[in-house]
Amino acid sequence: MSEFVNPLSYDPQDWYSIFCRLDHDNDGLIPVEVVRSAVLQNAALLGLLKHEAESILRDVDSNFDTYVDFSEFSAMMAKAKSLYVKRLTIYAARSVLAKSQQPSAVQYLSHYNCFPPPLFMFMISLIQVAIYLYYALESDVGISPVGPVPIKSPFILDPNHKEQIWRFLTYMFIHIGYTHILSNVVVQILLGIPLELVHKLWRVAGVYLLGVVTGSLLVMAIDPNVYLGGASGGVYALLSAHLSNVIINWDEMEFNWVRAIIIMIVVTIDCGSALYQRYFVETFNRVSYVSHIGGFIGGLLLGVVLLRNLKLRRWEVYAWWFCLVAYIMLVSVCTVIIYAPGLYAK
């Protein structure tokens, strides 16, 4: 039976039990050849390629006494875990990049230090699910595909309280039904985490959060008489930021049609749900679909401005300035319409 499993399955304290199984005479030392044989035979179970297994064995006997003690064994296992995580990181990053961008990404990620870790989308999703469950279990509606709508929540964007500016962001924590939150969470996890690996937390967080704000500003400017809940503005910002990269690098993008079709399916389902709630449920429960449009436009512009460009071309410098100016103008116009006296329509 194998002594090893995938290193991600173990915490460092569990490495001692593996060490003991290899230490047949229980003297705290394992011959180098025993360790070498075990690692090479179980490289696949360790999640390592053959050359990676060779690399972690190269320095395992740090004091050259032909034996491996537990500290040396732990150092080897830590390297194995690091290599495995790094390879998964590179595979995930490649899923959101064109072929011409991948060499730069691999070079960048080969020195990836996991700081900050790609936890933004995961933590945001966790908070959103927790808040949805709180309001669902508190209400008479319970967990429903189209409810509840907690219009008294301090988070929801209330058309009667546009002076409470935090609502332009915090509405992303309110979701109208489990179909709404499920579609948003799935997309932002599957797309957001690979984007975080390539572009780091603050860039992806910027696109996502500003997409949320852009969506709410456009709602209050164009469709100001509805309550707004959901993270679709941020999700659509991520989708459009990735979609623009797919379109620009269409010939180089792996599975380009598959990506485009998946994005179309997600957009169709989510927009269909939003349109249904906007026009076919009772007025009390109406929510706006305009935030989807705002998030999508925001993502197209902010993706160019904020996301890390792995292979900068001259025309992209002009595109960067154009997108920055266009985004500032969009936000400014929406803000004027919302708050300027005489322009805001109740």
GROMACS .gro file of C-alpha atoms in nm:
model
  346
    1MET     CA    1   0.000   0.000   0.000
    2SER     CA    2   0.126   0.347  -0.084
    3GLU     CA    3   0.273   0.557   0.195
    4PHE     CA    4   0.175   0.881   0.023
    5VAL     CA    5  -0.133   1.066  -0.088
    6ASN     CA    6  -0.173   1.406  -0.246
    7PRO     CA    7   0.013   1.656  -0.025
    8LEU     CA    8  -0.289   1.886  -0.014
    9SER     CA    9  -0.469   1.615   0.182
   10TYR     CA   10  -0.232   1.657   0.474
   11ASP     CA   11  -0.149   1.928   0.719
   12PRO     CA   12   0.220   1.949   0.814
   13GLN     CA   13   0.152   1.771   1.143
   14ASP     CA   14   0.023   1.472   0.948
   15TRP     CA   15   0.354   1.432   0.769
   16TYR     CA   16   0.492   1.269   1.082
   17SER     CA   17   0.266   0.967   1.040
   18ILE     CA   18   0.398   0.919   0.685
   19PHE     CA   19   0.753   0.956   0.813
   20CYS     CA   20   0.692   0.689   1.078
   21ARG     CA   21   0.560   0.443   0.821
   22LEU     CA   22   0.880   0.482   0.622
   23ASP     CA   23   1.099   0.466   0.933
   24HIS     CA   24   1.088   0.088   0.967
   25ASP     CA   25   1.335   0.060   1.256
   26ASN     CA   26   1.190   0.359   1.444
   27ASP     CA   27   1.524   0.533   1.493
   28GLY     CA   28   1.408   0.868   1.354
   29LEU     CA   29   1.615   0.829   1.039
   30ILE     CA   30   1.521   0.699   0.695
   31PRO     CA   31   1.787   0.601   0.440
   32VAL     CA   32   1.794   0.843   0.147
   33GLU     CA   33   1.739   0.561  -0.101
   34VAL     CA   34   1.422   0.452   0.078
   35VAL     CA   35   1.282   0.804   0.059
   36ARG     CA   36   1.392   0.839  -0.302
   37SER     CA   37   1.232   0.512  -0.405
   38ALA     CA   38   0.906   0.592  -0.224
   39VAL     CA   39   0.877   0.940  -0.374
   40LEU     CA   40   0.955   0.833  -0.731
   41GLN     CA   41   0.714   0.539  -0.714
   42ASN     CA   42   0.438   0.761  -0.579
   43ALA     CA   43   0.506   1.083  -0.768
   44ALA     CA   44   0.160   1.079  -0.927
   45LEU     CA   45  -0.009   1.033  -0.590
   46LEU     CA   46   0.193   1.326  -0.460
   47GLY     CA   47   0.061   1.533  -0.748
   48LEU     CA   48   0.410   1.570  -0.896
   49LEU     CA   49   0.555   1.526  -1.240
   50LYS     CA   50   0.869   1.312  -1.262
   51HIS     CA   51   1.108   1.606  -1.295
   52GLU     CA   52   0.937   1.776  -0.998
   53ALA     CA   53   0.987   1.463  -0.787
   54GLU     CA   54   1.354   1.461  -0.885
   55SER     CA   55   1.388   1.827  -0.790
   56ILE     CA   56   1.253   1.784  -0.436
   57LEU     CA   57   1.480   1.482  -0.382
   58ARG     CA   58   1.792   1.665  -0.497
   59ASP     CA   59   1.842   1.845  -0.165
   60VAL     CA   60   1.652   1.618   0.070
   61ASP     CA   61   1.970   1.505   0.250
   62SER     CA   62   2.080   1.852   0.351
   63ASN     CA   63   2.358   1.736   0.588
   64PHE     CA   64   2.489   1.462   0.354
   65ASP     CA   65   2.473   1.184   0.615
   66THR     CA   66   2.282   0.951   0.375
   67TYR     CA   67   1.979   0.963   0.605
   68VAL     CA   68   1.667   1.177   0.615
   69ASP     CA   69   1.544   1.300   0.951
   70PHE     CA   70   1.200   1.443   1.013
   71SER     CA   71   1.299   1.806   0.957
   72GLU     CA   72   1.448   1.717   0.619
   73PHE     CA   73   1.143   1.507   0.535
   74SER     CA   74   0.911   1.796   0.628
   75ALA     CA   75   1.108   2.034   0.409
   76MET     CA   76   1.073   1.790   0.119
   77MET     CA   77   0.697   1.756   0.170
   78ALA     CA   78   0.658   2.133   0.190
   79LYS     CA   79   0.833   2.164  -0.146
   80ALA     CA   80   0.605   1.895  -0.291
   81LYS     CA   81   0.298   2.081  -0.170
   82SER     CA   82   0.430   2.411  -0.303
   83LEU     CA   83   0.504   2.265  -0.647
   84TYR     CA   84   0.162   2.103  -0.667
   85VAL     CA   85  -0.020   2.423  -0.568
   86LYS     CA   86   0.190   2.624  -0.813
   87ARG     CA   87   0.104   2.388  -1.100
   88LEU     CA   88  -0.267   2.406  -1.015
   89THR     CA   89  -0.231   2.783  -1.006
   90ILE     CA   90  -0.078   2.787  -1.354
   91TYR     CA   91  -0.348   2.556  -1.493
   92ALA     CA   92  -0.619   2.779  -1.347
   93ALA     CA   93  -0.454   3.093  -1.483
   94ARG     CA   94  -0.424   2.944  -1.831
   95SER     CA   95  -0.801   2.899  -1.837
   96VAL     CA   96  -0.854   3.277  -1.861
   97LEU     CA   97  -0.564   3.367  -2.093
   98ALA     CA   98  -0.489   3.354  -2.464
   99LYS     CA   99  -0.203   3.132  -2.581
  100SER     CA  100   0.026   3.428  -2.649
  101GLN     CA  101  -0.027   3.550  -2.292
  102GLN     CA  102   0.038   3.215  -2.126
  103PRO     CA  103   0.422   3.219  -2.137
  104SER     CA  104   0.424   3.552  -1.953
  105ALA     CA  105   0.170   3.418  -1.706
  106VAL     CA  106   0.371   3.102  -1.641
  107GLN     CA  107   0.685   3.306  -1.583
  108TYR     CA  108   0.494   3.535  -1.348
  109LEU     CA  109   0.321   3.254  -1.161
  110SER     CA  110   0.639   3.050  -1.125
  111HIS     CA  111   0.733   3.314  -0.869
  112TYR     CA  112   0.379   3.345  -0.731
  113ASN     CA  113   0.391   3.394  -0.354
  114CYS     CA  114   0.019   3.349  -0.279
  115PHE     CA  115   0.010   3.692  -0.117
  116PRO     CA  116  -0.254   3.798  -0.105
  117PRO     CA  117  -0.420   3.457  -0.147
  118PRO     CA  118  -0.705   3.431  -0.401
  119LEU     CA  119  -0.974   3.448  -0.136
  120PHE     CA  120  -1.167   3.760  -0.232
  121MET     CA  121  -1.432   3.591  -0.445
  122PHE     CA  122  -1.461   3.302  -0.202
  123MET     CA  123  -1.513   3.530   0.098
  124ILE     CA  124  -1.758   3.757  -0.085
  125SER     CA  125  -1.958   3.452  -0.194
  126LEU     CA  126  -1.960   3.311   0.159
  127ILE     CA  127  -2.091   3.639   0.302
  128GLN     CA  128  -2.357   3.662   0.030
  129VAL     CA  129  -2.481   3.310   0.097
  130ALA     CA  130  -2.488   3.371   0.473
  131ILE     CA  131  -2.688   3.693   0.437
  132TYR     CA  132  -2.932   3.532   0.194
  133LEU     CA  133  -2.992   3.242   0.434
  134TYR     CA  134  -3.039   3.484   0.723
  135TYR     CA  135  -3.315   3.678   0.549
  136ALA     CA  136  -3.469   3.365   0.395
  137LEU     CA  137  -3.498   3.182   0.725
  138GLU     CA  138  -3.623   3.496   0.898
  139SER     CA  139  -3.904   3.553   0.647
  140ASP     CA  140  -4.232   3.372   0.591
  141VAL     CA  141  -4.128   3.293   0.233
  142GLY     CA  142  -3.828   3.086   0.336
  143ILE     CA  143  -3.578   2.956   0.082
  144SER     CA  144  -3.751   3.020  -0.249
  145PRO     CA  145  -3.644   3.050  -0.615
  146VAL     CA  146  -3.775   3.409  -0.628
  147GLY     CA  147  -3.763   3.537  -0.274
  148PRO     CA  148  -3.759   3.675  -0.018
  149VAL     CA  149  -3.706   4.044  -0.097
  150PRO     CA  150  -3.587   4.210   0.226
  151ILE     CA  151  -3.676   4.567   0.130
  152LYS     CA  152  -3.622   4.686   0.488
  153SER     CA  153  -3.264   4.564   0.489
  154PRO     CA  154  -3.000   4.836   0.532
  155PHE     CA  155  -2.807   4.668   0.250
  156ILE     CA  156  -3.061   4.675  -0.034
  157LEU     CA  157  -3.058   4.970  -0.274
  158ASP     CA  158  -3.376   5.155  -0.183
  159PRO     CA  159  -3.504   5.415  -0.433
  160ASN     CA  160  -3.640   5.614  -0.139
  161HIS     CA  161  -3.302   5.641   0.031
  162LYS     CA  162  -3.053   5.734  -0.238
  163GLU     CA  163  -2.879   5.960   0.015
  164GLN     CA  164  -2.756   5.645   0.195
  165ILE     CA  165  -2.466   5.601  -0.041
  166TRP     CA  166  -2.338   5.276   0.110
  167ARG     CA  167  -2.638   5.101  -0.045
  168PHE     CA  168  -2.486   5.157  -0.391
  169LEU     CA  169  -2.233   4.889  -0.293
  170THR     CA  170  -2.394   4.679  -0.021
  171TYR     CA  171  -2.691   4.574  -0.234
  172MET     CA  172  -2.458   4.304  -0.369
  173PHE     CA  173  -2.516   4.113  -0.043
  174ILE     CA  174  -2.892   4.086  -0.103
  175HIS     CA  175  -3.022   3.817  -0.340
  176ILE     CA  176  -3.376   3.756  -0.454
  177GLY     CA  177  -3.414   3.379  -0.438
  178TYR     CA  178  -3.176   3.086  -0.445
  179THR     CA  179  -3.163   3.077  -0.826
  180HIS     CA  180  -3.036   3.434  -0.820
  181ILE     CA  181  -2.761   3.374  -0.567
  182LEU     CA  182  -2.665   3.033  -0.708
  183SER     CA  183  -2.603   3.168  -1.058
  184ASN     CA  184  -2.399   3.460  -0.925
  185VAL     CA  185  -2.188   3.257  -0.683
  186VAL     CA  186  -2.106   2.984  -0.935
  187VAL     CA  187  -1.989   3.233  -1.197
  188GLN     CA  188  -1.789   3.453  -0.964
  189ILE     CA  189  -1.613   3.153  -0.808
  190LEU     CA  190  -1.532   2.974  -1.135
  191LEU     CA  191  -1.420   3.289  -1.314
  192GLY     CA  192  -1.312   3.515  -1.030
  193ILE     CA  193  -1.058   3.286  -0.866
  194PRO     CA  194  -0.854   3.220  -1.185
  195LEU     CA  195  -0.861   3.594  -1.254
  196GLU     CA  196  -0.735   3.658  -0.900
  197LEU     CA  197  -0.445   3.420  -0.956
  198VAL     CA  198  -0.332   3.609  -1.264
  199HIS     CA  199  -0.417   3.966  -1.169
  200LYS     CA  200  -0.398   3.962  -0.787
  201LEU     CA  201  -0.677   4.037  -0.544
  202TRP     CA  202  -0.688   4.417  -0.561
  203ARG     CA  203  -0.728   4.432  -0.939
  204VAL     CA  204  -1.008   4.175  -0.955
  205ALA     CA  205  -1.172   4.325  -0.646
  206GLY     CA  206  -1.159   4.664  -0.816
  207VAL     CA  207  -1.331   4.536  -1.130
  208TYR     CA  208  -1.592   4.348  -0.928
  209LEU     CA  209  -1.675   4.617  -0.672
  210LEU     CA  210  -1.673   4.903  -0.922
  211GLY     CA  211  -1.891   4.690  -1.149
  212VAL     CA  212  -2.136   4.663  -0.859
  213VAL     CA  213  -2.130   5.040  -0.809
  214THR     CA  214  -2.162   5.110  -1.182
  215GLY     CA  215  -2.465   4.885  -1.199
  216SER     CA  216  -2.638   5.062  -0.912
  217LEU     CA  217  -2.559   5.409  -1.048
  218LEU     CA  218  -2.708   5.318  -1.385
  219VAL     CA  219  -3.019   5.178  -1.215
  220MET     CA  220  -3.080   5.494  -1.015
  221ALA     CA  221  -3.021   5.704  -1.326
  222ILE     CA  222  -3.239   5.506  -1.571
  223ASP     CA  223  -3.475   5.285  -1.369
  224PRO     CA  224  -3.495   5.472  -1.038
  225ASN     CA  225  -3.821   5.338  -0.897
  226VAL     CA  226  -3.714   4.984  -0.816
  227TYR     CA  227  -3.532   4.814  -0.534
  228LEU     CA  228  -3.200   4.661  -0.628
  229GLY     CA  229  -3.040   4.350  -0.487
  230GLY     CA  230  -2.782   4.104  -0.610
  231ALA     CA  231  -2.422   4.089  -0.721
  232SER     CA  232  -2.500   4.074  -1.092
  233GLY     CA  233  -2.326   4.406  -1.154
  234GLY     CA  234  -2.001   4.260  -1.023
  235VAL     CA  235  -2.053   3.925  -1.194
  236TYR     CA  236  -2.122   4.090  -1.527
  237ALA     CA  237  -1.813   4.305  -1.482
  238LEU     CA  238  -1.603   3.989  -1.447
  239LEU     CA  239  -1.778   3.827  -1.743
  240SER     CA  240  -1.732   4.124  -1.973
  241ALA     CA  241  -1.371   4.176  -1.864
  242HIS     CA  242  -1.300   3.815  -1.960
  243LEU     CA  243  -1.517   3.830  -2.272
  244SER     CA  244  -1.324   4.128  -2.405
  245ASN     CA  245  -1.003   3.926  -2.369
  246VAL     CA  246  -1.165   3.631  -2.549
  247ILE     CA  247  -1.279   3.849  -2.839
  248ILE     CA  248  -0.951   4.038  -2.878
  249ASN     CA  249  -0.753   3.712  -2.873
  250TRP     CA  250  -1.016   3.495  -3.043
  251ASP     CA  251  -0.780   3.296  -3.266
  252GLU     CA  252  -0.542   3.225  -2.979
  253MET     CA  253  -0.796   3.152  -2.707
  254GLU     CA  254  -0.836   2.785  -2.624
  255PHE     CA  255  -1.195   2.660  -2.650
  256ASN     CA  256  -1.307   3.001  -2.775
  257TRP     CA  257  -1.651   2.886  -2.889
  258VAL     CA  258  -1.706   2.692  -2.568
  259ARG     CA  259  -1.622   3.000  -2.362
  260ALA     CA  260  -1.850   3.220  -2.571
  261ILE     CA  261  -2.140   2.973  -2.550
  262ILE     CA  262  -2.102   2.931  -2.174
  263ILE     CA  263  -2.101   3.307  -2.124
  264MET     CA  264  -2.410   3.339  -2.346
  265ILE     CA  265  -2.591   3.069  -2.147
  266VAL     CA  266  -2.506   3.234  -1.816
  267VAL     CA  267  -2.609   3.577  -1.942
  268THR     CA  268  -2.935   3.443  -2.089
  269ILE     CA  269  -3.037   3.262  -1.771
  270ASP     CA  270  -2.945   3.547  -1.540
  271CYS     CA  271  -3.097   3.822  -1.754
  272GLY     CA  272  -3.408   3.611  -1.807
  273SER     CA  273  -3.449   3.576  -1.433
  274ALA     CA  274  -3.398   3.949  -1.381
  275LEU     CA  275  -3.645   4.043  -1.656
  276TYR     CA  276  -3.904   3.804  -1.514
  277GLN     CA  277  -3.875   3.956  -1.169
  278ARG     CA  278  -3.883   4.307  -1.312
  279TYR     CA  279  -4.196   4.273  -1.524
  280PHE     CA  280  -4.390   3.962  -1.418
  281VAL     CA  281  -4.394   3.964  -1.039
  282GLU     CA  282  -4.595   4.196  -0.821
  283THR     CA  283  -4.474   4.555  -0.797
  284PHE     CA  284  -4.368   4.507  -0.436
  285ASN     CA  285  -4.106   4.253  -0.539
  286ARG     CA  286  -3.971   4.417  -0.853
  287VAL     CA  287  -3.597   4.439  -0.902
  288SER     CA  288  -3.402   4.600  -1.183
  289TYR     CA  289  -3.211   4.435  -1.465
  290VAL     CA  290  -3.029   4.758  -1.556
  291SER     CA  291  -2.750   4.673  -1.312
  292HIS     CA  292  -2.654   4.386  -1.543
  293ILE     CA  293  -2.601   4.636  -1.823
  294GLY     CA  294  -2.409   4.873  -1.597
  295GLY     CA  295  -2.186   4.596  -1.467
  296PHE     CA  296  -2.124   4.468  -1.818
  297ILE     CA  297  -2.022   4.811  -1.948
  298GLY     CA  298  -1.816   4.875  -1.636
  299GLY     CA  299  -1.635   4.544  -1.677
  300LEU     CA  300  -1.547   4.615  -2.040
  301LEU     CA  301  -1.394   4.949  -1.943
  302LEU     CA  302  -1.243   4.854  -1.608
  303GLY     CA  303  -1.095   4.530  -1.737
  304VAL     CA  304  -0.870   4.733  -1.965
  305VAL     CA  305  -0.788   4.986  -1.693
  306LEU     CA  306  -0.735   4.765  -1.389
  307LEU     CA  307  -0.642   4.414  -1.496
  308ARG     CA  308  -0.279   4.322  -1.538
  309ASN     CA  309  -0.169   4.336  -1.902
  310LEU     CA  310   0.078   4.053  -1.958
  311LYS     CA  311   0.168   4.157  -2.310
  312LEU     CA  312   0.126   4.531  -2.371
  313ARG     CA  313   0.088   4.652  -2.728
  314ARG     CA  314   0.108   5.015  -2.837
  315TRP     CA  315  -0.258   5.054  -2.927
  316GLU     CA  316  -0.354   4.926  -2.582
  317VAL     CA  317  -0.201   5.235  -2.421
  318TYR     CA  318  -0.455   5.448  -2.609
  319ALA     CA  319  -0.728   5.198  -2.523
  320TRP     CA  320  -0.635   5.229  -2.155
  321TRP     CA  321  -0.682   5.606  -2.157
  322PHE     CA  322  -1.001   5.583  -2.361
  323CYS     CA  323  -1.154   5.332  -2.120
  324LEU     CA  324  -1.051   5.533  -1.814
  325VAL     CA  325  -1.202   5.854  -1.949
  326ALA     CA  326  -1.516   5.672  -2.068
  327TYR     CA  327  -1.567   5.513  -1.726
  328ILE     CA  328  -1.521   5.843  -1.542
  329MET     CA  329  -1.769   6.008  -1.778
  330LEU     CA  330  -2.022   5.727  -1.729
  331VAL     CA  331  -2.003   5.753  -1.351
  332SER     CA  332  -2.015   6.133  -1.361
  333VAL     CA  333  -2.321   6.147  -1.586
  334CYS     CA  334  -2.509   5.893  -1.373
  335THR     CA  335  -2.420   6.082  -1.055
  336VAL     CA  336  -2.542   6.412  -1.199
  337ILE     CA  337  -2.871   6.258  -1.312
  338ILE     CA  338  -2.926   6.103  -0.970
  339TYR     CA  339  -2.832   6.392  -0.745
  340ALA     CA  340  -2.855   6.715  -0.945
  341PRO     CA  341  -3.166   6.915  -0.847
  342GLY     CA  342  -3.448   6.882  -1.097
  343LEU     CA  343  -3.290   6.594  -1.289
  344TYR     CA  344  -3.376   6.308  -1.059
  345ALA     CA  345  -3.711   6.155  -1.142
  346LYS     CA  346  -3.885   5.988  -0.854
   0.00000   0.00000   0.00000
